Tab-separated table of C-alpha atoms in Angstrom:
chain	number	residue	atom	x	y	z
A	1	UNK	CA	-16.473	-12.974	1.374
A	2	UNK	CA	-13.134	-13.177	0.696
A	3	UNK	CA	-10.611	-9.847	-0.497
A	4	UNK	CA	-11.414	-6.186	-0.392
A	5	UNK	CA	-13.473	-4.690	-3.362
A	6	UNK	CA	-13.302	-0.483	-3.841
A	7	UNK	CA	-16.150	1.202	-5.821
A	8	UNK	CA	-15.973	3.201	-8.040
A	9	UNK	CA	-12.644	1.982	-10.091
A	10	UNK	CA	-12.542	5.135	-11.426
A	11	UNK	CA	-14.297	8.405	-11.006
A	12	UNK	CA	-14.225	12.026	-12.339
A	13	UNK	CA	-15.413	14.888	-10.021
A	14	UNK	CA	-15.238	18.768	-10.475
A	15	UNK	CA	-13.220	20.866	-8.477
A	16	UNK	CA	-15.753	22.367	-5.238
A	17	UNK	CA	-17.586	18.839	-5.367
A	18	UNK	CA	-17.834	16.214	-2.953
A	19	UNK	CA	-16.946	12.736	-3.121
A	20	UNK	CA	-17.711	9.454	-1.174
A	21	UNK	CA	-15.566	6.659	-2.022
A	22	UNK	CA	-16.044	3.287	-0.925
A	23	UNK	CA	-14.712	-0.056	0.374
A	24	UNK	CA	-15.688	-3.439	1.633
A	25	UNK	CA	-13.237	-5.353	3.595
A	26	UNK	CA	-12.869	-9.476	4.468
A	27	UNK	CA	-15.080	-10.673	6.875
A	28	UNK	CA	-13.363	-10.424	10.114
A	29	UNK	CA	-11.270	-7.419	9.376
A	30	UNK	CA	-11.868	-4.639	11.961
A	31	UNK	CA	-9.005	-2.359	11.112
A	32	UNK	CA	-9.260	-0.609	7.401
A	33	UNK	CA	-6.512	2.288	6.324
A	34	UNK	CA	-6.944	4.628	3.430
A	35	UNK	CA	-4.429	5.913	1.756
A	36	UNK	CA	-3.846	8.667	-1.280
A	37	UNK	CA	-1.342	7.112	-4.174
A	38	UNK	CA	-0.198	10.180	-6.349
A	39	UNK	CA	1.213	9.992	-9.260
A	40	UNK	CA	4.833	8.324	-9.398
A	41	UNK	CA	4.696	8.565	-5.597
A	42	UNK	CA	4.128	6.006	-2.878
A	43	UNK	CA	1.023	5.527	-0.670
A	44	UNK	CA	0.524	7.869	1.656
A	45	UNK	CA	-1.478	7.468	5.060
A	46	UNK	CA	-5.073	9.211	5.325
A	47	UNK	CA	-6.630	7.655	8.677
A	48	UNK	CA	-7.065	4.826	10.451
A	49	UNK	CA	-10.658	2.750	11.726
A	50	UNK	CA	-10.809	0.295	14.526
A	51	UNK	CA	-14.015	-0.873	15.493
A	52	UNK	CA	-16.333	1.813	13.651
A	53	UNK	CA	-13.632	4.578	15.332
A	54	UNK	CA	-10.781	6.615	13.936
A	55	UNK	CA	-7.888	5.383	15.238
A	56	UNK	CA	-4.735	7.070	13.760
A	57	UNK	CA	-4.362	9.738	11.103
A	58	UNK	CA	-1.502	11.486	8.791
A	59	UNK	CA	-1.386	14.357	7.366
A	60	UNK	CA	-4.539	15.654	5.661
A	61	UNK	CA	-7.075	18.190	6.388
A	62	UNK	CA	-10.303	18.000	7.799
A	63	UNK	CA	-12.162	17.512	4.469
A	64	UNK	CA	-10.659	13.834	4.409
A	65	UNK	CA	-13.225	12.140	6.480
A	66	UNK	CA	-14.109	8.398	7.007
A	67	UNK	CA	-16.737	5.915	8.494
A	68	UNK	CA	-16.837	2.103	9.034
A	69	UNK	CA	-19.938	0.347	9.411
A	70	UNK	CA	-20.157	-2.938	11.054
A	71	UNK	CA	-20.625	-5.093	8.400
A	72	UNK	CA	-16.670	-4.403	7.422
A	73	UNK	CA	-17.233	-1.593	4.680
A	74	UNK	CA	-15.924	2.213	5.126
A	75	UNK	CA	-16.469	5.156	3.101
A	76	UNK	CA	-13.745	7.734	2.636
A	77	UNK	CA	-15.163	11.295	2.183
A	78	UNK	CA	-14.009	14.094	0.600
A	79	UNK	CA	-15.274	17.470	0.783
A	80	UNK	CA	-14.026	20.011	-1.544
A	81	UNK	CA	-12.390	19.048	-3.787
A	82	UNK	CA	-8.749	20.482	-5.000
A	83	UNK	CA	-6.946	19.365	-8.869
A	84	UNK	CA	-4.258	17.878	-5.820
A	85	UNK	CA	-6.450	15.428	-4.673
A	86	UNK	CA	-6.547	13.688	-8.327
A	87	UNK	CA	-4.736	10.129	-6.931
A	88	UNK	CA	-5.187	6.756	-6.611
A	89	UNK	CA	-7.096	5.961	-3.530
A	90	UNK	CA	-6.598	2.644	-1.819
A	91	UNK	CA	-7.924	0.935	1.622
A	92	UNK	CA	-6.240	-2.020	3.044
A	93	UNK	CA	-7.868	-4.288	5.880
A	94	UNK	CA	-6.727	-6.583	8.479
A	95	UNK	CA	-8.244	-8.688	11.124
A	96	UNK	CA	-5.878	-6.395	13.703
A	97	UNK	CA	-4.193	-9.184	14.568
A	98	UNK	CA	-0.674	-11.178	12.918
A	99	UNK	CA	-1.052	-12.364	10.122
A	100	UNK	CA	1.041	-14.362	7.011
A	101	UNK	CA	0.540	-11.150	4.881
A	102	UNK	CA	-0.750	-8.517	7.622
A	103	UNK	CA	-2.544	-6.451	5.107
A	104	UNK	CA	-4.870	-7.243	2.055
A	105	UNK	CA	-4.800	-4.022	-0.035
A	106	UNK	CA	-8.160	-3.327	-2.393
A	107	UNK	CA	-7.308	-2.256	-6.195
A	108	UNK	CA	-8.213	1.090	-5.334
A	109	UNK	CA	-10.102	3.980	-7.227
A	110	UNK	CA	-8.946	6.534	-8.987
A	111	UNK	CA	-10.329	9.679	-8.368
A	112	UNK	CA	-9.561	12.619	-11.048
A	113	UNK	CA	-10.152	16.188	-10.270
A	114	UNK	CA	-10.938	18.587	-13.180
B	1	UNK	CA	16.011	12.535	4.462
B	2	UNK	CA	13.236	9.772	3.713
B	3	UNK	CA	12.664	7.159	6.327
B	4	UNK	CA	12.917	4.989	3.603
B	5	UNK	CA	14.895	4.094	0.467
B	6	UNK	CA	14.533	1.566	-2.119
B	7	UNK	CA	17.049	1.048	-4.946
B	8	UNK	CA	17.273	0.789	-7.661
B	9	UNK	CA	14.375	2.953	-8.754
B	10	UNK	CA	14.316	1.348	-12.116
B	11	UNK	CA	15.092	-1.674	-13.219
B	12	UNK	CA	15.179	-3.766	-16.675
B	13	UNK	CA	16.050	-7.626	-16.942
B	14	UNK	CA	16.465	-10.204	-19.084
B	15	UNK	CA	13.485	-13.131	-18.369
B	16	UNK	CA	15.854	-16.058	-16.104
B	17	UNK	CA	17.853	-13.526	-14.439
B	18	UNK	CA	18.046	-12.928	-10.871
B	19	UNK	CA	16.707	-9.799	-9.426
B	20	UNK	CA	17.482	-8.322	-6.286
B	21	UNK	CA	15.817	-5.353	-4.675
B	22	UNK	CA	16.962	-3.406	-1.837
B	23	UNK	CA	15.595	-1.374	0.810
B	24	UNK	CA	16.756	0.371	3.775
B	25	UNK	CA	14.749	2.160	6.387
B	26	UNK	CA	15.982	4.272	9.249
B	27	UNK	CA	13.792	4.399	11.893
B	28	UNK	CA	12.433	1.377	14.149
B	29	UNK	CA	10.237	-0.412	13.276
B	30	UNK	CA	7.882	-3.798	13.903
B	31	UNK	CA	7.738	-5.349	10.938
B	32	UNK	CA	8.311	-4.630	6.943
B	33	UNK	CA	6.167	-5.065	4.269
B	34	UNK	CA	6.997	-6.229	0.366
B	35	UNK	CA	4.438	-5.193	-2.011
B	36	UNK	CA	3.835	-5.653	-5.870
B	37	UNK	CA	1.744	-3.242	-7.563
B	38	UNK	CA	0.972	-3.811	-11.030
B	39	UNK	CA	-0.067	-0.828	-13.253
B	40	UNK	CA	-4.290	-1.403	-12.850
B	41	UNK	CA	-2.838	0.312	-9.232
B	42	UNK	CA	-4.078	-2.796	-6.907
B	43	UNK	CA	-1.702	-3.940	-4.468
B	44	UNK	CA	-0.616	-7.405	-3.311
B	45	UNK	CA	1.134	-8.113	-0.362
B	46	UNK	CA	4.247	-10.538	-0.940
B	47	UNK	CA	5.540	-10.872	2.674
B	48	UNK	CA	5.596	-9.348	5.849
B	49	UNK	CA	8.824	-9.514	7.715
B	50	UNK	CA	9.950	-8.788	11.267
B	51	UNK	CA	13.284	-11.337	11.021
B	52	UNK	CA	15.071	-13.699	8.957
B	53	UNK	CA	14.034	-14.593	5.899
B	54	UNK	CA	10.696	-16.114	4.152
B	55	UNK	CA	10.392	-17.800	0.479
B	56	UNK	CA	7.051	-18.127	-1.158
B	57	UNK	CA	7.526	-19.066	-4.817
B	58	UNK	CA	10.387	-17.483	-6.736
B	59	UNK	CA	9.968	-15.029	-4.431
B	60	UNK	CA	12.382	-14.502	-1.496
B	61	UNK	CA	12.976	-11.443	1.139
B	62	UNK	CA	15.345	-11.060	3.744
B	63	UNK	CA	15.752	-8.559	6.819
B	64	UNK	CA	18.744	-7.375	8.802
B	65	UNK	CA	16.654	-5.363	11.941
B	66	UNK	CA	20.435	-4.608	13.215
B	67	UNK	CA	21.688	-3.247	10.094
B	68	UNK	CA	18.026	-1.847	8.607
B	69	UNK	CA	18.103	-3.242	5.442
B	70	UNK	CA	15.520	-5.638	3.489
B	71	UNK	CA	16.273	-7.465	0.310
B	72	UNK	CA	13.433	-8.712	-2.219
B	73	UNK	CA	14.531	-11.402	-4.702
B	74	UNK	CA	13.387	-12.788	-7.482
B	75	UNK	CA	14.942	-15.983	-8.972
B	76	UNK	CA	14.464	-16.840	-12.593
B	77	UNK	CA	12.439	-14.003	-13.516
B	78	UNK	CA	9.785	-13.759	-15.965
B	79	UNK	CA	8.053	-11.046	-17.543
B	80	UNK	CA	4.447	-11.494	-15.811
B	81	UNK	CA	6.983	-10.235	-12.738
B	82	UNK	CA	7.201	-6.993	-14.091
B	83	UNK	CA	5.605	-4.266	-11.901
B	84	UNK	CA	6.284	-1.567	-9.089
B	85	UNK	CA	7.563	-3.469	-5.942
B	86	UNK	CA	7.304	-1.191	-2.715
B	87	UNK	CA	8.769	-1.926	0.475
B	88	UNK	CA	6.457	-0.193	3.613
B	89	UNK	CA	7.420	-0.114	6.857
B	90	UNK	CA	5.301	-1.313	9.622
B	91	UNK	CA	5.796	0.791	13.059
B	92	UNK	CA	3.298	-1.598	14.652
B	93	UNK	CA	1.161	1.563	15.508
B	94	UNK	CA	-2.370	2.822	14.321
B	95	UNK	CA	-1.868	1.480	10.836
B	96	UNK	CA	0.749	4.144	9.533
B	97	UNK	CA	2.500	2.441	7.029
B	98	UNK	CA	5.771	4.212	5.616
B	99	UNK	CA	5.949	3.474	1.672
B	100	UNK	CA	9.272	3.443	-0.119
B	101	UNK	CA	8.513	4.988	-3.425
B	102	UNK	CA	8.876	1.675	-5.321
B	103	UNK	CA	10.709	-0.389	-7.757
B	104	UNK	CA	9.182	-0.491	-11.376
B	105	UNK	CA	10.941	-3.665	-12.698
B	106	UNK	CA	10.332	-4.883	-16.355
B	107	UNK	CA	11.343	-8.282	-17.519
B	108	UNK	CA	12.182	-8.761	-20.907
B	109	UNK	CA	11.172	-11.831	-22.232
């Protein structure tokens, strides 16, 4: 399978709640980052996953939690929601290695926080 | 002071013209990333740089490592170009990328 698909597109959670978002990567690609797009702002790092392990991390809390099973999909979790952590949510994969492009970047979902 | 700065932050032109976009980073890094968001939110990657200069397209983007400073260009421009370009920098360690806060261009036709 070729690209990197995100589920939901777009998803509307109360404040308190819990969220699981989700991506599948290219066949291949061991390494997925997450990152939180607010509005008008650029990307920012979340974490990192090598090989089913974190691997690198930026500035979040605790609540920001991931996973990556072996069949190249990752979940990012969020407990506890805050009206901050309404963003655009996007994971990008790569085989770990050089590459033309280094990066393929999923469209993302965007999560809304009421 | 941000690690990295694109310019111009806006940026309206005529379909045909020639765009250029700039970006200058001040820390070291391993390579450079051009990106193209359009607003849906997904992101492409255009190019990833660690010297000279690659074309794919209409689409061309230079480095200087010495001097810090990427260019993104766009010759004869036409309005399915229009979107947020982001330059992100690449400090080769634990998948960090550094995002410029992007370009949103708009081509006129």
């Amino acid at each position: 399978e070729t690209g990197v698909t995100q589920s939901p597109t777009h998803l509307i959670k109360t404040r308190g709640q819990q969220v699981t978002l989700r991506c599948s990567s290219q066949s291949g690609h061991n390494t997925v980052s997450w990152y939180q797009q607010a509005l008008g702002q650029g990307p920012q790092f979340i974490f990192q996953y090598y090989r089913e392990e974190e691997n690198g991390r930026g500035n979040f809390p605790p609540r920001f939690s991931g996973l990556q099973f072996p069949n190249y999909s990752s979940e990012l979790n969020v407990n506890a929601l805050e009206l901050d952590d309404s963003a655009l949510y996007l994971c990008a994969s790569s085989s770990g290695g050089p590459s033309n492009y280094g990066y393929t970047f999923g469209s993302g979902t965007r999560l809304t926080v009421v | 002071k941000n690690e990295v700065e694109q310019s111009p932050q806006n940026l309206t032109a005529q379909e045909g013209e020639f765009i250029t976009i700039n970006c200058s980073y001040s820390v070291g890094i391993s390579a450079l990333h051009w990106l193209q968001q359009h607003p849906g939110g997904g992101i492409v990657s255009l190019f990833m740089l660690s010297s000279g200069k690659k074309k794919h397209g209409r689409l061309i983007a230079t480095i200087n490592i010495q001097e810090k400073h990427s260019s993104l260009h766009i010759t004869a421009s036409h309005p399915r170009d229009s979107a947020v370009y982001i330059c992100a920098l690449d400090r080769g360690s634990q998948g960090n990328l550094i995002f410029g806060k992007g370009t949103k261009l708009s081509v006129k036709p």
